[in-house]
Amino acid sequence: MRLTILGSGTCVPYARRGPSGYAVELPGAKIVLDCGSGTTKRLAEAGINYLGVDYLFLSHLHPDHTGDLAAFLFATKYAYGSPWGDRREKPLYLRGGPGFPGFLEALRGVYGDWISPGTLDSGELTEGVYEFEGFALTAVKTPHIDSSLAYRIDHAGKSLVYSGDTEYSEPLIELAQGADVLVVECALPLDSMKRKGHMTLGDVVDTINRSGAKRAVITHLYPACDREDVVGRIKKGTDAEVIGAEDLLAIDV
Ligand SMILES: [Zn+2]
Ligand SMILES: [Zn+2]
């Protein structure tokens, strides 16, 4: 599996980091997790054929995780002159957590058929294990907003977990047990900046240590996280390998 970070940031405009998006490529399947604004362009910058994306899973419905969904679907329908052809040939399997069908319907209320490529299979995911060709996806609910899910992808004995946005969460720790790579949010650098629905640096360290994840990729970084060197400080709290997410960074799992 290969993880490419498409957006390591948040809603805050920040040249270094775009809003959330991650590509996971494995033999026979291209997966995108979240579609924050700029994700479609970042796919092109990473050299990933967006018309070849098979699966798009949204962690939740906040704008910094869904802002490019309309742009992605529009570009999927009208791909004139793209380096990968003029139209999408493969089906796109699009899923979000509780409430996603209503969200997509509302988006269609604005954009109509412009964002309705004929090859779209959309719907709602709840907690559970889903078997796809070549990989398994496990979804668990996380404490952030009603639609929030964390995901685990298992393929050929390797595992990747994506926290989405979340508070400190026992189900996430359980989901990430022994993960080869844990992509984990760290929105807030200092305990004094604690906000409901997000983890502080200390929460992230505990999540890494209690899950036994082998590598942790620290992401969803507000500018304050860089000013406070959260990645350097998390490294001091764990024996796991800790990597600071950067847009377009690729990691082999
Ligand atoms: Zn959120
Ligand atoms: Zn977010």
Tab-separated table of C-alpha atoms and ligand atoms in Angstrom:
chain	number	residue	atom	x	y	z
A	1	MET	CA	0.000	0.000	0.000
A	2	ARG	CA	1.115	3.525	-0.647
A	3	LEU	CA	-0.262	6.499	1.257
A	4	THR	CA	-0.022	9.952	-0.324
A	5	ILE	CA	-1.011	12.903	1.798
A	6	LEU	CA	-3.086	15.317	-0.278
A	7	GLY	CA	-3.926	17.713	2.531
A	8	SER	CA	-2.358	17.807	5.987
A	9	GLY	CA	-4.112	20.945	7.189
A	10	THR	CA	-7.481	22.224	8.325
A	11	CYS	CA	-9.967	24.928	7.376
A	12	VAL	CA	-7.352	27.644	7.939
A	13	PRO	CA	-5.858	28.956	4.677
A	14	TYR	CA	-2.200	28.056	4.925
A	15	ALA	CA	0.181	27.768	1.966
A	16	ARG	CA	1.996	24.793	3.459
A	17	ARG	CA	-1.079	22.667	4.137
A	18	GLY	CA	-4.368	22.094	2.337
A	19	PRO	CA	-7.534	20.725	3.963
A	20	SER	CA	-7.859	16.977	4.516
A	21	GLY	CA	-7.322	14.424	1.770
A	22	TYR	CA	-5.388	11.139	1.531
A	23	ALA	CA	-4.807	8.711	-1.328
A	24	VAL	CA	-4.226	5.038	-0.614
A	25	GLU	CA	-3.095	3.002	-3.597
A	26	LEU	CA	-2.907	-0.764	-3.571
A	27	PRO	CA	-2.799	-3.316	-6.357
A	28	GLY	CA	-6.154	-3.141	-8.094
A	29	ALA	CA	-7.664	-0.309	-6.014
A	30	LYS	CA	-7.226	3.418	-5.666
A	31	ILE	CA	-8.829	4.811	-2.528
A	32	VAL	CA	-9.252	8.431	-1.457
A	33	LEU	CA	-10.061	9.299	2.140
A	34	ASP	CA	-11.687	12.726	2.537
A	35	CYS	CA	-12.002	15.428	-0.068
A	36	GLY	CA	-11.165	18.794	1.450
A	37	SER	CA	-10.765	21.736	-0.926
A	38	GLY	CA	-7.779	21.272	-3.212
A	39	THR	CA	-7.826	17.462	-3.015
A	40	THR	CA	-8.610	17.095	-6.731
A	41	LYS	CA	-5.689	19.318	-7.721
A	42	ARG	CA	-3.360	17.625	-5.251
A	43	LEU	CA	-4.188	14.256	-6.856
A	44	ALA	CA	-2.992	15.689	-10.167
A	45	GLU	CA	0.118	17.120	-8.499
A	46	ALA	CA	0.855	13.682	-7.062
A	47	GLY	CA	0.463	12.163	-10.545
A	48	ILE	CA	-2.536	10.102	-9.451
A	49	ASN	CA	-5.235	9.579	-12.070
A	50	TYR	CA	-8.378	10.954	-10.445
A	51	LEU	CA	-10.502	9.214	-13.086
A	52	GLY	CA	-9.060	5.946	-11.811
A	53	VAL	CA	-10.106	6.447	-8.181
A	54	ASP	CA	-12.271	3.461	-7.270
A	55	TYR	CA	-13.337	4.382	-3.738
A	56	LEU	CA	-13.915	7.677	-1.952
A	57	PHE	CA	-14.664	7.451	1.760
A	58	LEU	CA	-15.439	10.560	3.808
A	59	SER	CA	-14.551	10.601	7.511
A	60	HIS	CA	-17.272	13.187	8.248
A	61	LEU	CA	-19.161	16.037	6.679
A	62	HIS	CA	-17.299	19.138	7.863
A	63	PRO	CA	-16.345	21.484	4.994
A	64	ASP	CA	-12.587	20.961	5.448
A	65	HIS	CA	-13.162	17.256	4.639
A	66	THR	CA	-15.787	17.588	1.901
A	67	GLY	CA	-15.219	20.973	0.244
A	68	ASP	CA	-13.846	19.481	-2.979
A	69	LEU	CA	-16.473	16.774	-3.389
A	70	ALA	CA	-18.539	18.796	-5.876
A	71	ALA	CA	-15.346	19.768	-7.740
A	72	PHE	CA	-14.200	16.135	-7.852
A	73	LEU	CA	-17.545	14.867	-9.168
A	74	PHE	CA	-17.812	17.713	-11.693
A	75	ALA	CA	-14.293	16.980	-12.975
A	76	THR	CA	-15.224	13.302	-13.128
A	77	LYS	CA	-18.129	14.045	-15.430
A	78	TYR	CA	-16.402	16.627	-17.645
A	79	ALA	CA	-12.798	15.484	-17.980
A	80	TYR	CA	-12.218	17.051	-21.394
A	81	GLY	CA	-8.549	17.036	-22.295
A	82	SER	CA	-7.323	15.456	-19.052
A	83	PRO	CA	-4.065	13.479	-19.300
A	84	TRP	CA	-6.098	10.423	-18.299
A	85	GLY	CA	-8.801	10.641	-20.916
A	86	ASP	CA	-12.006	12.586	-21.468
A	87	ARG	CA	-14.337	10.608	-19.272
A	88	ARG	CA	-14.490	8.286	-16.343
A	89	GLU	CA	-14.883	4.641	-17.353
A	90	LYS	CA	-14.641	2.973	-13.921
A	91	PRO	CA	-17.409	3.060	-11.333
A	92	LEU	CA	-16.850	5.322	-8.328
A	93	TYR	CA	-17.910	3.937	-4.952
A	94	LEU	CA	-18.621	6.944	-2.731
A	95	ARG	CA	-19.490	6.595	0.924
A	96	GLY	CA	-19.824	8.812	3.965
A	97	GLY	CA	-21.034	8.275	7.512
A	98	PRO	CA	-24.524	8.755	8.946
A	99	GLY	CA	-26.375	11.528	7.094
A	100	PHE	CA	-24.288	11.352	3.930
A	101	PRO	CA	-27.159	10.556	1.502
A	102	GLY	CA	-29.002	13.715	2.633
A	103	PHE	CA	-25.791	15.734	2.326
A	104	LEU	CA	-25.236	14.525	-1.254
A	105	GLU	CA	-28.874	15.136	-2.113
A	106	ALA	CA	-28.569	18.714	-0.830
A	107	LEU	CA	-25.426	19.205	-2.908
A	108	ARG	CA	-27.324	17.910	-5.934
A	109	GLY	CA	-30.049	20.425	-5.105
A	110	VAL	CA	-27.458	23.095	-5.881
A	111	TYR	CA	-25.466	21.502	-8.709
A	112	GLY	CA	-27.932	18.974	-10.157
A	113	ASP	CA	-26.637	16.683	-12.874
A	114	TRP	CA	-23.320	18.522	-13.085
A	115	ILE	CA	-22.129	16.406	-10.159
A	116	SER	CA	-23.919	13.201	-11.119
A	117	PRO	CA	-21.567	11.106	-13.216
A	118	GLY	CA	-23.325	7.995	-14.498
A	119	THR	CA	-20.753	5.740	-12.895
A	120	LEU	CA	-21.461	6.812	-9.306
A	121	ASP	CA	-22.477	4.388	-6.552
A	122	SER	CA	-23.135	6.432	-3.405
A	123	GLY	CA	-24.488	5.654	0.042
A	124	GLU	CA	-24.069	5.666	3.775
A	125	LEU	CA	-21.599	3.698	5.875
A	126	THR	CA	-22.187	2.694	9.452
A	127	GLU	CA	-19.872	0.931	11.846
A	128	GLY	CA	-18.726	-2.425	10.560
A	129	VAL	CA	-16.286	-4.390	8.462
A	130	TYR	CA	-16.666	-4.160	4.699
A	131	GLU	CA	-14.922	-6.550	2.339
A	132	PHE	CA	-13.837	-5.207	-1.037
A	133	GLU	CA	-11.731	-6.746	-3.753
A	134	GLY	CA	-8.194	-6.734	-2.353
A	135	PHE	CA	-8.853	-5.015	0.966
A	136	ALA	CA	-11.084	-4.818	4.014
A	137	LEU	CA	-12.392	-1.545	5.411
A	138	THR	CA	-13.384	-1.256	9.048
A	139	ALA	CA	-15.358	1.783	10.183
A	140	VAL	CA	-15.943	2.882	13.778
A	141	LYS	CA	-17.777	5.903	15.092
A	142	THR	CA	-15.693	8.591	16.739
A	143	PRO	CA	-16.661	11.452	19.035
A	144	HIS	CA	-16.529	14.545	16.841
A	145	ILE	CA	-19.847	15.098	14.988
A	146	ASP	CA	-22.703	12.692	14.180
A	147	SER	CA	-21.304	11.659	10.801
A	148	SER	CA	-17.766	10.936	12.090
A	149	LEU	CA	-16.051	7.657	11.340
A	150	ALA	CA	-12.475	6.435	11.654
A	151	TYR	CA	-11.306	3.928	9.063
A	152	ARG	CA	-8.932	1.005	8.966
A	153	ILE	CA	-7.748	-0.500	5.685
A	154	ASP	CA	-6.249	-3.994	5.770
A	155	HIS	CA	-4.466	-5.314	2.713
A	156	ALA	CA	-1.993	-8.205	2.348
A	157	GLY	CA	-1.141	-8.300	6.050
A	158	LYS	CA	-0.598	-4.526	6.315
A	159	SER	CA	-2.866	-2.023	7.957
A	160	LEU	CA	-3.481	1.704	7.761
A	161	VAL	CA	-5.766	3.578	10.143
A	162	TYR	CA	-7.119	7.093	9.612
A	163	SER	CA	-8.588	8.804	12.668
A	164	GLY	CA	-10.520	11.541	10.873
A	165	ASP	CA	-11.294	14.313	13.360
A	166	THR	CA	-11.904	13.027	16.853
A	167	GLU	CA	-11.688	13.469	20.558
A	168	TYR	CA	-9.587	10.988	22.483
A	169	SER	CA	-11.440	7.777	21.688
A	170	GLU	CA	-11.337	4.213	22.994
A	171	PRO	CA	-12.884	2.808	19.759
A	172	LEU	CA	-10.108	4.516	17.762
A	173	ILE	CA	-7.433	3.005	20.024
A	174	GLU	CA	-9.028	-0.391	19.559
A	175	LEU	CA	-9.277	0.084	15.780
A	176	ALA	CA	-5.591	1.044	15.594
A	177	GLN	CA	-4.247	-1.931	17.564
A	178	GLY	CA	-0.915	-2.885	16.018
A	179	ALA	CA	-1.491	-0.743	12.923
A	180	ASP	CA	1.453	-0.399	10.575
A	181	VAL	CA	0.530	3.239	9.990
A	182	LEU	CA	-1.799	5.381	12.085
A	183	VAL	CA	-2.731	8.674	10.435
A	184	VAL	CA	-3.867	10.653	13.424
A	185	GLU	CA	-5.194	14.149	13.922
A	186	CYS	CA	-3.510	16.571	16.247
A	187	ALA	CA	-5.466	19.768	15.914
A	188	LEU	CA	-4.259	21.562	19.010
A	189	PRO	CA	-0.751	21.848	20.348
A	190	LEU	CA	-1.339	22.765	23.978
A	191	ASP	CA	-3.657	21.350	26.636
A	192	SER	CA	-4.715	24.935	27.364
A	193	MET	CA	-6.059	25.157	23.782
A	194	LYS	CA	-8.240	22.058	24.155
A	195	ARG	CA	-11.380	22.206	21.987
A	196	LYS	CA	-14.298	19.804	22.091
A	197	GLY	CA	-14.063	17.214	19.337
A	198	HIS	CA	-10.289	17.284	18.880
A	199	MET	CA	-7.207	15.814	20.492
A	200	THR	CA	-4.383	17.619	22.183
A	201	LEU	CA	-0.779	16.574	21.872
A	202	GLY	CA	-1.035	14.493	25.068
A	203	ASP	CA	-4.125	12.680	23.744
A	204	VAL	CA	-2.261	11.814	20.551
A	205	VAL	CA	0.725	10.433	22.447
A	206	ASP	CA	-1.595	8.251	24.555
A	207	THR	CA	-3.453	7.069	21.427
A	208	ILE	CA	-0.190	6.058	19.732
A	209	ASN	CA	1.174	4.302	22.810
A	210	ARG	CA	-2.027	2.508	23.774
A	211	SER	CA	-2.716	1.322	20.217
A	212	GLY	CA	0.802	0.022	19.699
A	213	ALA	CA	0.834	1.504	16.200
A	214	LYS	CA	4.230	1.065	14.576
A	215	ARG	CA	4.260	4.396	12.740
A	216	ALA	CA	2.197	7.490	13.395
A	217	VAL	CA	1.599	10.213	10.839
A	218	ILE	CA	0.566	13.419	12.595
A	219	THR	CA	-1.921	15.411	10.539
A	220	HIS	CA	-4.813	17.907	10.516
A	221	LEU	CA	-2.364	20.521	11.696
A	222	TYR	CA	-3.481	24.061	12.443
A	223	PRO	CA	-0.724	26.667	11.961
A	224	ALA	CA	-0.293	26.812	15.753
A	225	CYS	CA	0.816	23.157	15.680
A	226	ASP	CA	3.786	24.084	13.514
A	227	ARG	CA	4.663	27.084	15.668
A	228	GLU	CA	4.719	24.795	18.721
A	229	ASP	CA	6.575	21.924	16.986
A	230	VAL	CA	3.920	19.342	17.923
A	231	VAL	CA	5.591	16.655	15.856
A	232	GLY	CA	8.906	17.076	17.699
A	233	ARG	CA	7.115	16.983	21.028
A	234	ILE	CA	5.046	13.891	20.177
A	235	LYS	CA	8.274	12.117	19.206
A	236	LYS	CA	9.540	12.595	22.772
A	237	GLY	CA	6.477	10.815	24.178
A	238	THR	CA	6.594	7.542	22.249
A	239	ASP	CA	8.915	4.858	20.923
A	240	ALA	CA	6.798	4.547	17.753
A	241	GLU	CA	8.147	6.140	14.593
A	242	VAL	CA	6.516	9.565	14.282
A	243	ILE	CA	6.231	11.354	10.950
A	244	GLY	CA	4.901	14.873	10.474
A	245	ALA	CA	2.418	14.945	7.616
A	246	GLU	CA	3.222	17.256	4.701
A	247	ASP	CA	1.146	17.748	1.569
A	248	LEU	CA	2.281	15.333	-1.171
A	249	LEU	CA	4.402	13.252	1.198
A	250	ALA	CA	4.168	9.584	0.154
A	251	ILE	CA	4.674	6.705	2.580
A	252	ASP	CA	4.903	3.018	1.733
A	253	VAL	CA	2.925	0.895	4.193
B	1	ZN	ZN	-14.257	18.075	11.716
B	2	ZN	ZN	-11.263	18.856	10.203
